PDB file of C-alpha atoms in Angstrom:
ATOM      1  CA  MET K   1      10.292  -6.674 -49.649  1.00  0.00           C
ATOM      2  CA  LYS K   2       7.409  -8.307 -47.852  1.00  0.00           C
ATOM      3  CA  PRO K   3       7.377 -11.733 -46.644  1.00  0.00           C
ATOM      4  CA  ILE K   4       5.346 -14.284 -48.293  1.00  0.00           C
ATOM      5  CA  THR K   5       2.115 -14.966 -46.213  1.00  0.00           C
ATOM      6  CA  ALA K   6       0.281 -17.301 -48.406  1.00  0.00           C
ATOM      7  CA  MET K   7      -0.533 -19.738 -45.493  1.00  0.00           C
ATOM      8  CA  LYS K   8      -2.336 -17.279 -43.619  1.00  0.00           C
ATOM      9  CA  ASN K   9      -5.419 -17.649 -45.741  1.00  0.00           C
ATOM     10  CA  VAL K  10      -5.602 -21.514 -45.775  1.00  0.00           C
ATOM     11  CA  PRO K  11      -8.465 -22.552 -43.658  1.00  0.00           C
ATOM     12  CA  LYS K  12      -8.022 -25.122 -40.945  1.00  0.00           C
ATOM     13  CA  VAL K  13      -9.991 -28.275 -40.987  1.00  0.00           C
ATOM     14  CA  HIS K  14     -11.745 -28.968 -37.647  1.00  0.00           C
ATOM     15  CA  MET K  15     -13.684 -32.310 -36.916  1.00  0.00           C
ATOM     16  CA  SER K  16     -16.552 -31.814 -34.727  1.00  0.00           C
ATOM     17  CA  SER K  17     -16.729 -35.381 -33.355  1.00  0.00           C
ATOM     18  CA  PRO K  18     -13.967 -36.108 -30.755  1.00  0.00           C
ATOM     19  CA  LEU K  19     -14.440 -39.877 -31.439  1.00  0.00           C
ATOM     20  CA  LEU K  20     -13.848 -39.369 -35.130  1.00  0.00           C
ATOM     21  CA  SER K  21     -10.583 -37.451 -34.586  1.00  0.00           C
ATOM     22  CA  GLY K  22      -9.432 -39.811 -32.050  1.00  0.00           C
ATOM     23  CA  ILE K  23      -9.965 -42.835 -34.373  1.00  0.00           C
ATOM     24  CA  LEU K  24      -8.022 -40.937 -37.101  1.00  0.00           C
ATOM     25  CA  TYR K  25      -4.945 -40.322 -34.791  1.00  0.00           C
ATOM     26  CA  ALA K  26      -5.149 -43.902 -33.625  1.00  0.00           C
ATOM     27  CA  ALA K  27      -5.158 -45.079 -37.302  1.00  0.00           C
ATOM     28  CA  ILE K  28      -2.070 -42.813 -37.959  1.00  0.00           C
ATOM     29  CA  TRP K  29      -0.303 -44.224 -34.863  1.00  0.00           C
ATOM     30  CA  LEU K  30      -1.247 -47.730 -36.169  1.00  0.00           C
ATOM     31  CA  ALA K  31       0.259 -47.164 -39.423  1.00  0.00           C
ATOM     32  CA  ALA K  32       3.474 -45.838 -38.006  1.00  0.00           C
ATOM     33  CA  GLY K  33       3.764 -48.696 -35.683  1.00  0.00           C
ATOM     34  CA  ALA K  34       3.013 -51.133 -38.531  1.00  0.00           C
ATOM     35  CA  LEU K  35       5.691 -49.746 -40.558  1.00  0.00           C
ATOM     36  CA  LEU K  36       8.186 -49.795 -37.705  1.00  0.00           C
ATOM     37  CA  LEU K  37       7.386 -53.490 -37.083  1.00  0.00           C
ATOM     38  CA  SER K  38       7.801 -54.371 -40.665  1.00  0.00           C
ATOM     39  CA  MET K  39      11.245 -52.632 -40.835  1.00  0.00           C
ATOM     40  CA  MET K  40      12.297 -54.316 -37.539  1.00  0.00           C
ATOM     41  CA  LEU K  41      11.327 -57.715 -39.098  1.00  0.00           C
ATOM     42  CA  ARG K  42      12.951 -57.133 -42.332  1.00  0.00           C
ATOM     43  CA  TRP K  43      16.305 -55.539 -41.205  1.00  0.00           C
ATOM     44  CA  GLY K  44      16.262 -56.206 -37.518  1.00  0.00           C
ATOM     45  CA  SER K  45      16.821 -59.438 -35.505  1.00  0.00           C
ATOM     46  CA  MET K  46      13.087 -59.749 -34.635  1.00  0.00           C
ATOM     47  CA  GLN K  47      11.509 -63.116 -35.350  1.00  0.00           C
ATOM     48  CA  GLU K  48       8.172 -63.772 -36.758  1.00  0.00           C
ATOM     49  CA  SER K  49       7.090 -65.526 -33.695  1.00  0.00           C
ATOM     50  CA  GLU K  50       7.604 -62.343 -31.687  1.00  0.00           C
ATOM     51  CA  LEU K  51       5.187 -60.349 -33.871  1.00  0.00           C
ATOM     52  CA  PRO K  52       1.947 -60.966 -31.941  1.00  0.00           C
ATOM     53  CA  THR K  53       3.491 -59.452 -28.769  1.00  0.00           C
ATOM     54  CA  TYR K  54       4.844 -56.455 -30.304  1.00  0.00           C
ATOM     55  CA  SER K  55       1.622 -55.985 -32.186  1.00  0.00           C
ATOM     56  CA  LEU K  56      -0.246 -55.830 -28.970  1.00  0.00           C
ATOM     57  CA  PHE K  57       2.220 -53.114 -27.954  1.00  0.00           C
ATOM     58  CA  VAL K  58       1.366 -51.195 -31.076  1.00  0.00           C
ATOM     59  CA  HIS K  59      -2.373 -51.534 -30.503  1.00  0.00           C
ATOM     60  CA  GLY K  60      -1.992 -50.404 -27.044  1.00  0.00           C
ATOM     61  CA  CYS K  61       0.034 -47.302 -28.172  1.00  0.00           C
ATOM     62  CA  SER K  62      -2.508 -46.523 -30.789  1.00  0.00           C
ATOM     63  CA  ALA K  63      -5.499 -46.731 -28.425  1.00  0.00           C
ATOM     64  CA  LEU K  64      -3.631 -44.522 -25.904  1.00  0.00           C
ATOM     65  CA  ALA K  65      -2.846 -41.840 -28.392  1.00  0.00           C
ATOM     66  CA  GLY K  66      -6.342 -41.903 -29.788  1.00  0.00           C
ATOM     67  CA  GLY K  67      -7.857 -41.696 -26.273  1.00  0.00           C
ATOM     68  CA  PHE K  68      -5.729 -38.789 -25.556  1.00  0.00           C
ATOM     69  CA  VAL K  69      -6.671 -36.862 -28.665  1.00  0.00           C
ATOM     70  CA  SER K  70     -10.533 -37.746 -28.171  1.00  0.00           C
ATOM     71  CA  ALA K  71     -10.634 -36.648 -24.637  1.00  0.00           C
ATOM     72  CA  ARG K  72      -8.660 -33.531 -25.133  1.00  0.00           C
ATOM     73  CA  ARG K  73     -11.107 -32.460 -27.852  1.00  0.00           C
ATOM     74  CA  SER K  74     -14.048 -33.242 -25.835  1.00  0.00           C
ATOM     75  CA  ARG K  75     -12.704 -31.493 -22.796  1.00  0.00           C
ATOM     76  CA  GLN K  76     -14.883 -33.540 -20.604  1.00  0.00           C
ATOM     77  CA  ARG K  77     -15.355 -37.064 -19.323  1.00  0.00           C
ATOM     78  CA  GLY K  78     -11.774 -38.364 -20.349  1.00  0.00           C
ATOM     79  CA  TRP K  79     -12.004 -41.828 -19.400  1.00  0.00           C
ATOM     80  CA  TYR K  80     -15.477 -42.300 -20.937  1.00  0.00           C
ATOM     81  CA  TYR K  81     -14.314 -40.901 -24.455  1.00  0.00           C
ATOM     82  CA  GLY K  82     -11.088 -42.812 -24.337  1.00  0.00           C
ATOM     83  CA  GLY K  83     -12.831 -46.014 -23.229  1.00  0.00           C
ATOM     84  CA  VAL K  84     -15.372 -45.642 -25.964  1.00  0.00           C
ATOM     85  CA  LEU K  85     -12.477 -44.951 -28.453  1.00  0.00           C
ATOM     86  CA  GLY K  86     -10.556 -48.083 -27.254  1.00  0.00           C
ATOM     87  CA  LEU K  87     -13.742 -50.236 -27.657  1.00  0.00           C
ATOM     88  CA  VAL K  88     -14.303 -48.886 -31.211  1.00  0.00           C
ATOM     89  CA  TYR K  89     -10.815 -49.084 -32.246  1.00  0.00           C
ATOM     90  CA  GLY K  90     -10.644 -52.782 -30.981  1.00  0.00           C
ATOM     91  CA  ILE K  91     -13.905 -53.736 -32.767  1.00  0.00           C
ATOM     92  CA  LEU K  92     -12.573 -52.089 -35.953  1.00  0.00           C
ATOM     93  CA  ILE K  93      -9.306 -53.852 -35.746  1.00  0.00           C
ATOM     94  CA  LEU K  94     -11.297 -57.309 -35.149  1.00  0.00           C
ATOM     95  CA  LEU K  95     -13.473 -56.416 -38.079  1.00  0.00           C
ATOM     96  CA  ILE K  96     -10.645 -55.776 -40.403  1.00  0.00           C
ATOM     97  CA  GLY K  97      -8.811 -58.911 -39.245  1.00  0.00           C
ATOM     98  CA  PHE K  98     -11.995 -60.861 -39.683  1.00  0.00           C
ATOM     99  CA  LEU K  99     -12.608 -59.557 -43.202  1.00  0.00           C
ATOM    100  CA  ALA K 100      -9.029 -59.635 -44.315  1.00  0.00           C
ATOM    101  CA  SER K 101      -7.870 -63.066 -43.029  1.00  0.00           C
ATOM    102  CA  ASN K 102     -10.766 -64.769 -41.586  1.00  0.00           C
ATOM    103  CA  THR K 103      -9.488 -64.692 -38.112  1.00  0.00           C
ATOM    104  CA  GLY K 104     -11.897 -65.743 -35.395  1.00  0.00           C
ATOM    105  CA  PHE K 105     -12.443 -64.836 -31.784  1.00  0.00           C
ATOM    106  CA  SER K 106      -9.804 -66.370 -29.309  1.00  0.00           C
ATOM    107  CA  GLY K 107      -8.355 -65.395 -25.926  1.00  0.00           C
ATOM    108  CA  LYS K 108      -5.884 -63.129 -27.875  1.00  0.00           C
ATOM    109  CA  THR K 109      -8.698 -61.090 -29.230  1.00  0.00           C
ATOM    110  CA  LEU K 110     -10.213 -60.662 -25.885  1.00  0.00           C
ATOM    111  CA  THR K 111      -6.735 -59.550 -24.520  1.00  0.00           C
ATOM    112  CA  MET K 112      -6.490 -57.008 -27.350  1.00  0.00           C
ATOM    113  CA  MET K 113      -9.927 -55.695 -26.612  1.00  0.00           C
ATOM    114  CA  LEU K 114      -9.258 -55.327 -22.709  1.00  0.00           C
ATOM    115  CA  GLU K 115      -5.789 -53.783 -23.534  1.00  0.00           C
ATOM    116  CA  THR K 116      -7.383 -51.180 -25.965  1.00  0.00           C
ATOM    117  CA  LEU K 117     -10.250 -50.378 -23.495  1.00  0.00           C
ATOM    118  CA  LEU K 118      -7.723 -49.678 -20.756  1.00  0.00           C
ATOM    119  CA  CYS K 119      -5.189 -47.905 -22.884  1.00  0.00           C
ATOM    120  CA  GLY K 120      -7.727 -45.734 -24.399  1.00  0.00           C
ATOM    121  CA  SER K 121      -9.347 -44.903 -21.068  1.00  0.00           C
ATOM    122  CA  PHE K 122      -5.910 -43.900 -19.558  1.00  0.00           C
ATOM    123  CA  GLY K 123      -5.089 -41.950 -22.600  1.00  0.00           C
ATOM    124  CA  GLY K 124      -8.468 -40.136 -22.055  1.00  0.00           C
ATOM    125  CA  MET K 125      -7.771 -39.538 -18.427  1.00  0.00           C
ATOM    126  CA  ILE K 126      -4.336 -37.753 -19.454  1.00  0.00           C
ATOM    127  CA  GLY K 127      -5.815 -35.995 -22.399  1.00  0.00           C
ATOM    128  CA  VAL K 128      -8.763 -34.358 -20.638  1.00  0.00           C
ATOM    129  CA  ASN K 129      -6.185 -32.949 -17.872  1.00  0.00           C
ATOM    130  CA  THR K 130      -3.922 -31.209 -20.435  1.00  0.00           C
ATOM    131  CA  LYS K 131      -4.362 -27.548 -21.166  1.00  0.00           C
ATOM    132  CA  ARG K 132      -5.324 -26.377 -24.555  1.00  0.00           C
ATOM    133  CA  SER K 133      -3.432 -23.417 -25.931  1.00  0.00           C
TER     134      SER K 133
END
């Protein structure tokens, strides 16, 4: 009896833009982090006043992961691709926050932008130096 090899003929999806693939991965990490924070808020001992601090951590992890993927796909100039991803990610988050809840520009938004820039750049530096198999 032959094994089933149905998955051999399925084409793989490849994004040509490293920035777009990094944004996609950052969005996935953001969704997972938001779900984790929601669960911690609902069933854990976390208070609502601690949420902004933890959300900065989630944004940093998302930008780091996105910068890693973006630089790994580009295979060159890791800090550049990671930093651009961090800026684009931060601008998208600010735009969504402004459109969804009319939040303005403050010191916290500047902190978030700087954090996503630095975390994205660091993720890019790590991602460009990893070997692809």
